[in-house]
CSV table of C-alpha atoms and ligand atoms in Angstrom, one decimal:
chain,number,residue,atom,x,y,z
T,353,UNK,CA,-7.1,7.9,15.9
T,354,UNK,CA,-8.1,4.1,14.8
T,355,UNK,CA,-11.6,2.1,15.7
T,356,UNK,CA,-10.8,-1.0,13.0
T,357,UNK,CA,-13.5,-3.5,14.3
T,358,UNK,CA,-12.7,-7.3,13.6
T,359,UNK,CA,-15.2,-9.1,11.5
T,360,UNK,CA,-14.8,-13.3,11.2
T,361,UNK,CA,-15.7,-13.6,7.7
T,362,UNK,CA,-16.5,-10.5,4.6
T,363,UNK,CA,-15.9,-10.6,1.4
T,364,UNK,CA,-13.4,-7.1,0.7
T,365,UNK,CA,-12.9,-5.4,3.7
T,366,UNK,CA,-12.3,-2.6,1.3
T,367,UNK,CA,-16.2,-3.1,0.3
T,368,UNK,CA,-17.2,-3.2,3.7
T,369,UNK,CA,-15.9,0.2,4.6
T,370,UNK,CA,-17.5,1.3,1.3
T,371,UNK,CA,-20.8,0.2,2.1
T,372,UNK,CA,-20.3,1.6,5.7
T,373,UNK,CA,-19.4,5.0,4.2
T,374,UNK,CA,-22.4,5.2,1.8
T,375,UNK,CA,-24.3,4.5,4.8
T,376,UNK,CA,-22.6,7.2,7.2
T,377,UNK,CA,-21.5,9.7,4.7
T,378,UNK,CA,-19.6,11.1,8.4
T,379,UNK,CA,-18.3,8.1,9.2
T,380,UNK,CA,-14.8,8.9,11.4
T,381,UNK,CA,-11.6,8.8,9.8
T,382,UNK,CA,-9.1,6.2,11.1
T,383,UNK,CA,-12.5,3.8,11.9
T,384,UNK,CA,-12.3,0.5,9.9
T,385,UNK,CA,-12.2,-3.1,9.6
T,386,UNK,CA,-10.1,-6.3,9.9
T,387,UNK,CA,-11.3,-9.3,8.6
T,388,UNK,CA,-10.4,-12.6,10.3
T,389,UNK,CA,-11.3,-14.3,6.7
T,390,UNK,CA,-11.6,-12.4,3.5
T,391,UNK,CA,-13.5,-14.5,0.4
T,392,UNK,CA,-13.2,-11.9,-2.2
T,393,UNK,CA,-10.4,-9.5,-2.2
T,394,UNK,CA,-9.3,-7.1,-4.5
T,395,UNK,CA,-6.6,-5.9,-5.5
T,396,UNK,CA,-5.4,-2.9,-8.2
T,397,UNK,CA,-6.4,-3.4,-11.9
T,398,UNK,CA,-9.4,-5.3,-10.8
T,399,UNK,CA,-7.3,-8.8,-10.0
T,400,UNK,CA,-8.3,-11.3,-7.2
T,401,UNK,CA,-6.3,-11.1,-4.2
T,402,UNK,CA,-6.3,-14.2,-2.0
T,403,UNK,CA,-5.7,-14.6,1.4
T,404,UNK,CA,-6.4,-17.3,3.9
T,405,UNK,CA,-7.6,-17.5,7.6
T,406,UNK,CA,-4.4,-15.5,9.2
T,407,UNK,CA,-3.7,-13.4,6.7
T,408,UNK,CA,-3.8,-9.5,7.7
T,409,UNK,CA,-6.4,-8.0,5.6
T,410,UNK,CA,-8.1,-4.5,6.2
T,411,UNK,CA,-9.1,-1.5,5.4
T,412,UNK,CA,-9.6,2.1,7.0
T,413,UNK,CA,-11.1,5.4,6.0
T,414,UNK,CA,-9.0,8.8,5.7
T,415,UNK,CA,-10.0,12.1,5.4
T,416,UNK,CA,-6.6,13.5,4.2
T,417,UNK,CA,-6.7,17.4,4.3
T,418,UNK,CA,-4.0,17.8,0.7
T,419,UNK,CA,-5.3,18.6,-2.8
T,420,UNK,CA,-6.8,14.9,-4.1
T,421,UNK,CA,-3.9,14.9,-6.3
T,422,UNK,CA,-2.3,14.4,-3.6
T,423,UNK,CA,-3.7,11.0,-2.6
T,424,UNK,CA,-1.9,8.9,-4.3
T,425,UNK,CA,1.5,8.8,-2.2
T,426,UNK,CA,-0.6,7.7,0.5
T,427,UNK,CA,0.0,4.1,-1.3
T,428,UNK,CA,3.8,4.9,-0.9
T,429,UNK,CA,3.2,6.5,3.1
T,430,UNK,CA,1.3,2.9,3.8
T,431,UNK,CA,4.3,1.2,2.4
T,432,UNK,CA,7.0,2.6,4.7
T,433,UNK,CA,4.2,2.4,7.7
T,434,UNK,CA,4.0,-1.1,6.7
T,435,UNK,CA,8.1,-1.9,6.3
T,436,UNK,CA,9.2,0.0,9.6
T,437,UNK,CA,6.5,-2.3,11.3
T,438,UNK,CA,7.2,-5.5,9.7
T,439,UNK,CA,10.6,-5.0,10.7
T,440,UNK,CA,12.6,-7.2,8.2
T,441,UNK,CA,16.1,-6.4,6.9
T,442,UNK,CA,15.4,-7.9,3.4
T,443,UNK,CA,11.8,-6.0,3.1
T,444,UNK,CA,11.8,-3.8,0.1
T,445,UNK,CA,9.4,-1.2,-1.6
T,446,UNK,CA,8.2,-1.9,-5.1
T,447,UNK,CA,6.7,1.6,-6.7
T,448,UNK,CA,3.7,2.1,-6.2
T,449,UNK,CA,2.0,-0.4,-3.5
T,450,UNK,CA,3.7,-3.9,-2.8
T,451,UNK,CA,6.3,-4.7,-0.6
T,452,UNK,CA,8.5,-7.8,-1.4
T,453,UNK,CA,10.9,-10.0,0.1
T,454,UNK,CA,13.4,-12.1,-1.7
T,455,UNK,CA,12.0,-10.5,-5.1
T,456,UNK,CA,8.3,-11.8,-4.3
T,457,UNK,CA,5.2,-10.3,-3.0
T,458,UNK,CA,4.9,-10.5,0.9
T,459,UNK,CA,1.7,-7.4,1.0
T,460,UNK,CA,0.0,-5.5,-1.4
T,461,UNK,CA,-1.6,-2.0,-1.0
T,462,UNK,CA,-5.1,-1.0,-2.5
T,463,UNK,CA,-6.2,3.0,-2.6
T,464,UNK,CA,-9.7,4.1,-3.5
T,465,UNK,CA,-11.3,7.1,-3.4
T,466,UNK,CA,-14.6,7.2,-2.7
T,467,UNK,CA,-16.8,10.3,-2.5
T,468,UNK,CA,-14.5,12.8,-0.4
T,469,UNK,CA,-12.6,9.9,1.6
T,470,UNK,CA,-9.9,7.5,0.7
T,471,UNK,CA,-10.3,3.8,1.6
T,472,UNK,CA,-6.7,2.2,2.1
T,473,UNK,CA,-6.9,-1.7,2.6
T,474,UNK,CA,-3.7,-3.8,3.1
T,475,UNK,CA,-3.2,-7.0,2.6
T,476,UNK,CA,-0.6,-9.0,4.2
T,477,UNK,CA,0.5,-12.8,3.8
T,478,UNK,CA,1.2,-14.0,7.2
T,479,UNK,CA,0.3,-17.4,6.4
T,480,UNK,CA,2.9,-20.2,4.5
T,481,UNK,CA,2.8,-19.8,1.2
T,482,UNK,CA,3.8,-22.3,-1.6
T,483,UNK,CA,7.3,-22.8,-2.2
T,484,UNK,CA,9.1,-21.6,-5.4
T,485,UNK,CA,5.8,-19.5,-5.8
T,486,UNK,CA,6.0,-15.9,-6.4
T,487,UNK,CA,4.4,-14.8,-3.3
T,488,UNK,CA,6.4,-14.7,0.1
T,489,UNK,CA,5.2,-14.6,3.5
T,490,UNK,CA,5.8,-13.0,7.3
T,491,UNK,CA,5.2,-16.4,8.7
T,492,UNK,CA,6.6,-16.7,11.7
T,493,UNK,CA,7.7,-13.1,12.2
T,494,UNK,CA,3.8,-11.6,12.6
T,495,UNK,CA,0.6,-12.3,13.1
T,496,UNK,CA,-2.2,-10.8,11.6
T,497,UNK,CA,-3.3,-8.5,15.0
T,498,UNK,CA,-0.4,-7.8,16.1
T,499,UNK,CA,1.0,-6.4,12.7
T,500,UNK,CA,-2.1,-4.4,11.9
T,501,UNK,CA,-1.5,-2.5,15.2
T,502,UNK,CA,1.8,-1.9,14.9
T,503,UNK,CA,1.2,-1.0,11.1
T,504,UNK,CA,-1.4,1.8,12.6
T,505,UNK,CA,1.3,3.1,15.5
T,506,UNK,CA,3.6,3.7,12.1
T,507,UNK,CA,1.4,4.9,10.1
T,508,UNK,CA,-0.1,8.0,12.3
T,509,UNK,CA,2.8,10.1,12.9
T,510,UNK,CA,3.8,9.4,9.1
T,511,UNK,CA,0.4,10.5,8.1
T,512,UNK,CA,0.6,13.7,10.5
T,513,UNK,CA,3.9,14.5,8.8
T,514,UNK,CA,2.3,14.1,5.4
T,515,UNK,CA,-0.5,16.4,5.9
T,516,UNK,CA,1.6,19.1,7.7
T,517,UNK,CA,4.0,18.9,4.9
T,518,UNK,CA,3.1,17.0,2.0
T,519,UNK,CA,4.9,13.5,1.0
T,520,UNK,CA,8.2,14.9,-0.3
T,521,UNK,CA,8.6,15.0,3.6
T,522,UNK,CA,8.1,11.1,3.9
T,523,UNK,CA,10.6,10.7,0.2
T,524,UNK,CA,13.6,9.5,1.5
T,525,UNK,CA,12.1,6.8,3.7
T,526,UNK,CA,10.3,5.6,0.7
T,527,UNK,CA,13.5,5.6,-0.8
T,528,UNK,CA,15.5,3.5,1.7
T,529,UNK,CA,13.3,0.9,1.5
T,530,UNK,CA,13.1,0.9,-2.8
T,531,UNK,CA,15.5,-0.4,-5.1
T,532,UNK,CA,18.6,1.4,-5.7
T,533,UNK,CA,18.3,4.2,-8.3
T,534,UNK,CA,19.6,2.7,-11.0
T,535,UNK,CA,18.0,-0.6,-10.8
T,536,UNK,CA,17.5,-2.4,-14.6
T,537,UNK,CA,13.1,-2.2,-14.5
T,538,UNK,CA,10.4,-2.1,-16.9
T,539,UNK,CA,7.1,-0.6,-17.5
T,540,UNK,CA,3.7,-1.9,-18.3
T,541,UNK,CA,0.8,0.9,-19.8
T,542,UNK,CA,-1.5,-0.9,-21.5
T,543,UNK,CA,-0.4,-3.5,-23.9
T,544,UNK,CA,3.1,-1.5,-24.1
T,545,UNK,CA,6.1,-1.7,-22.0
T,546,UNK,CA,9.1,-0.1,-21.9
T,547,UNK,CA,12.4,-0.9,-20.5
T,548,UNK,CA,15.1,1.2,-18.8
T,549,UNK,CA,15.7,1.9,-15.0
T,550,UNK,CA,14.1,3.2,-11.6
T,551,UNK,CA,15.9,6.4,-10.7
T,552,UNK,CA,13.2,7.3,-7.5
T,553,UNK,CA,10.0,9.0,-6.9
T,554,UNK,CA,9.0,12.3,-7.4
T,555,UNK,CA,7.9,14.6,-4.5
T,556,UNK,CA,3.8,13.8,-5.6
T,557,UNK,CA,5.1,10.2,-5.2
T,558,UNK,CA,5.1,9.6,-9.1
T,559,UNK,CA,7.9,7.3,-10.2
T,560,UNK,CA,10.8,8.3,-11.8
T,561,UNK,CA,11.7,6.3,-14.2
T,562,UNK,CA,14.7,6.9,-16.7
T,563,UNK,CA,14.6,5.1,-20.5
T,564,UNK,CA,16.8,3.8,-22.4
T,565,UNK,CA,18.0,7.2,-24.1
T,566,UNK,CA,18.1,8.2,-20.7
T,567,UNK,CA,15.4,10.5,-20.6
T,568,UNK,CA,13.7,10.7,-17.1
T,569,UNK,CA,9.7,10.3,-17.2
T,570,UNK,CA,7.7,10.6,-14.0
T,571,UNK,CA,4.8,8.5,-14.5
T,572,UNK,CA,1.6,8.2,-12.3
T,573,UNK,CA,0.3,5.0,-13.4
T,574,UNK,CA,1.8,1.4,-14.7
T,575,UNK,CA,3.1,-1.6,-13.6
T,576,UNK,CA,6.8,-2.0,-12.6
T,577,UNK,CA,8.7,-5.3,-12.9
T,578,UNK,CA,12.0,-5.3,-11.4
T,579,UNK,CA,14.7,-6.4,-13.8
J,1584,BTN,C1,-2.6,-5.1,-4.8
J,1584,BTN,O1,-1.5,-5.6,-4.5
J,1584,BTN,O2,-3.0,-5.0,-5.9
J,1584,BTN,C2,-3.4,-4.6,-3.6
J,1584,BTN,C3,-4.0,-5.7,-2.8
J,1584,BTN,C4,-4.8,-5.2,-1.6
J,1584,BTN,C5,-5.5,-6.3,-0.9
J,1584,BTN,C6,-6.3,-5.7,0.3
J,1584,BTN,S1,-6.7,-7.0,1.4
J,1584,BTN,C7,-7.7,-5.9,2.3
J,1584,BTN,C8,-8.4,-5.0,1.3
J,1584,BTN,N1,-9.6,-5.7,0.8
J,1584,BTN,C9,-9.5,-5.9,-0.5
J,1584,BTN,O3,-10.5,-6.5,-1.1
J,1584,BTN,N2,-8.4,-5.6,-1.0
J,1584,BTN,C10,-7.5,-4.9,0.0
């Protein structure tokens, strides 16, 4: 199901499939694009996501055939696509879209929609990254190509699984890659956060999150920070 064509140099590769889709309002799902060096990525809330020549960054078009408030647990479907191909013990699923190893960001996922479509891009550090930073890195495990195919191979029978059955279907995978239930978090909406714990993910994908009276919330949007 996947065309991704390699470009040397774009600014988002999420733009680029954008303005390819504005442009071909039938443009294929599964067709997209890798870039070799990306100059202004994006990622959620409208922050800068840097990346440097080696990096895996790309994005693809899908034409998912659930309710569109269904879309968001594609983030969450990418995420185990992306952890069963990276293939690392330590690997672990932050709610909703980054993956982390040793407690710092190693790939982050970005879901738009965009007329009738979805536009997922990941982005992967494969290069070094600074020491003592808060970003980690694949370095030496993956490089950019090679993880992006084997990121696809995952994700297609995950996706197939998804559409026959919805993500509750996909859940526990999620799951065994997240933090235990139980885990001390907090949540960012706005200028407020709270404080309690992670107790999962609903079966649209939302995150379960329990406070500190111990109610359990299932929230769609905010940021977690782990302990
Ligand atoms: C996030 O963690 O907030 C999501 C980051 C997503 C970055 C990728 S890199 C490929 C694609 N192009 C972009 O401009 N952003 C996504």
């Amino acid at each position: 199901m996947w065309d991704i064509s390699t470009l040397d140099t774009v600014a988002s590769t999420q733009e680029t499939v954008r303005a390819r889709l504005r442009e071909d309002p039938h443009m294929p799902e599964g067709t997209g694009v890798r870039a070799i060096v990306q100059t202004g990525g994006r990622g959620r809330h409208g922050r800068v996501w840097d990346s440097q020549d080696g990096d895996l960054t790309f994005s693809f078009l899908l034409r998912p055939a659930r309710p569109v408030a269904e879309w968001g647990s594609l983030a969450l479907l990418a995420g185990v696509a992306l952890a069963q191909a990276a293939r690392q013990d330590t690997l672990c699923l932050k709610w909703p879209n980054d993956a982390l190893l040793g407690g710092r960001k190693c790939a982050g996922i970005l879901c738009e929609i965009e007329e009738d479509a979805l536009i997922v891009g990941l982005g992967v550090n494969c290069m070094p990254v600074a020491e003592g930073g808060d970003r980690a890195s694949l370095h030496g495990q993956w490089v950019a190509p090679a993880l992006m195919d084997a990121f696809l191979r995952q994700f297609a029978p995950l996706y197939e699984r998804w559409t026959q059955a919805g993500f509750a279907q996909v859940k526990p995978l999620w799951m065994h890659y997240a933090h235990a239930p139980g885990t001390p978090v907090s949540v960012k909406q706005g200028p407020q956060s709270i404080s309690g714990f992670f107790e999962g993910v609903g079966d649209d994908g939302s995150l379960l999150f329990k406070d500190e009276k111990g109610v359990i919330k299932s929230l769609t949007a905010g940021e977690l920070t782990v302990g």
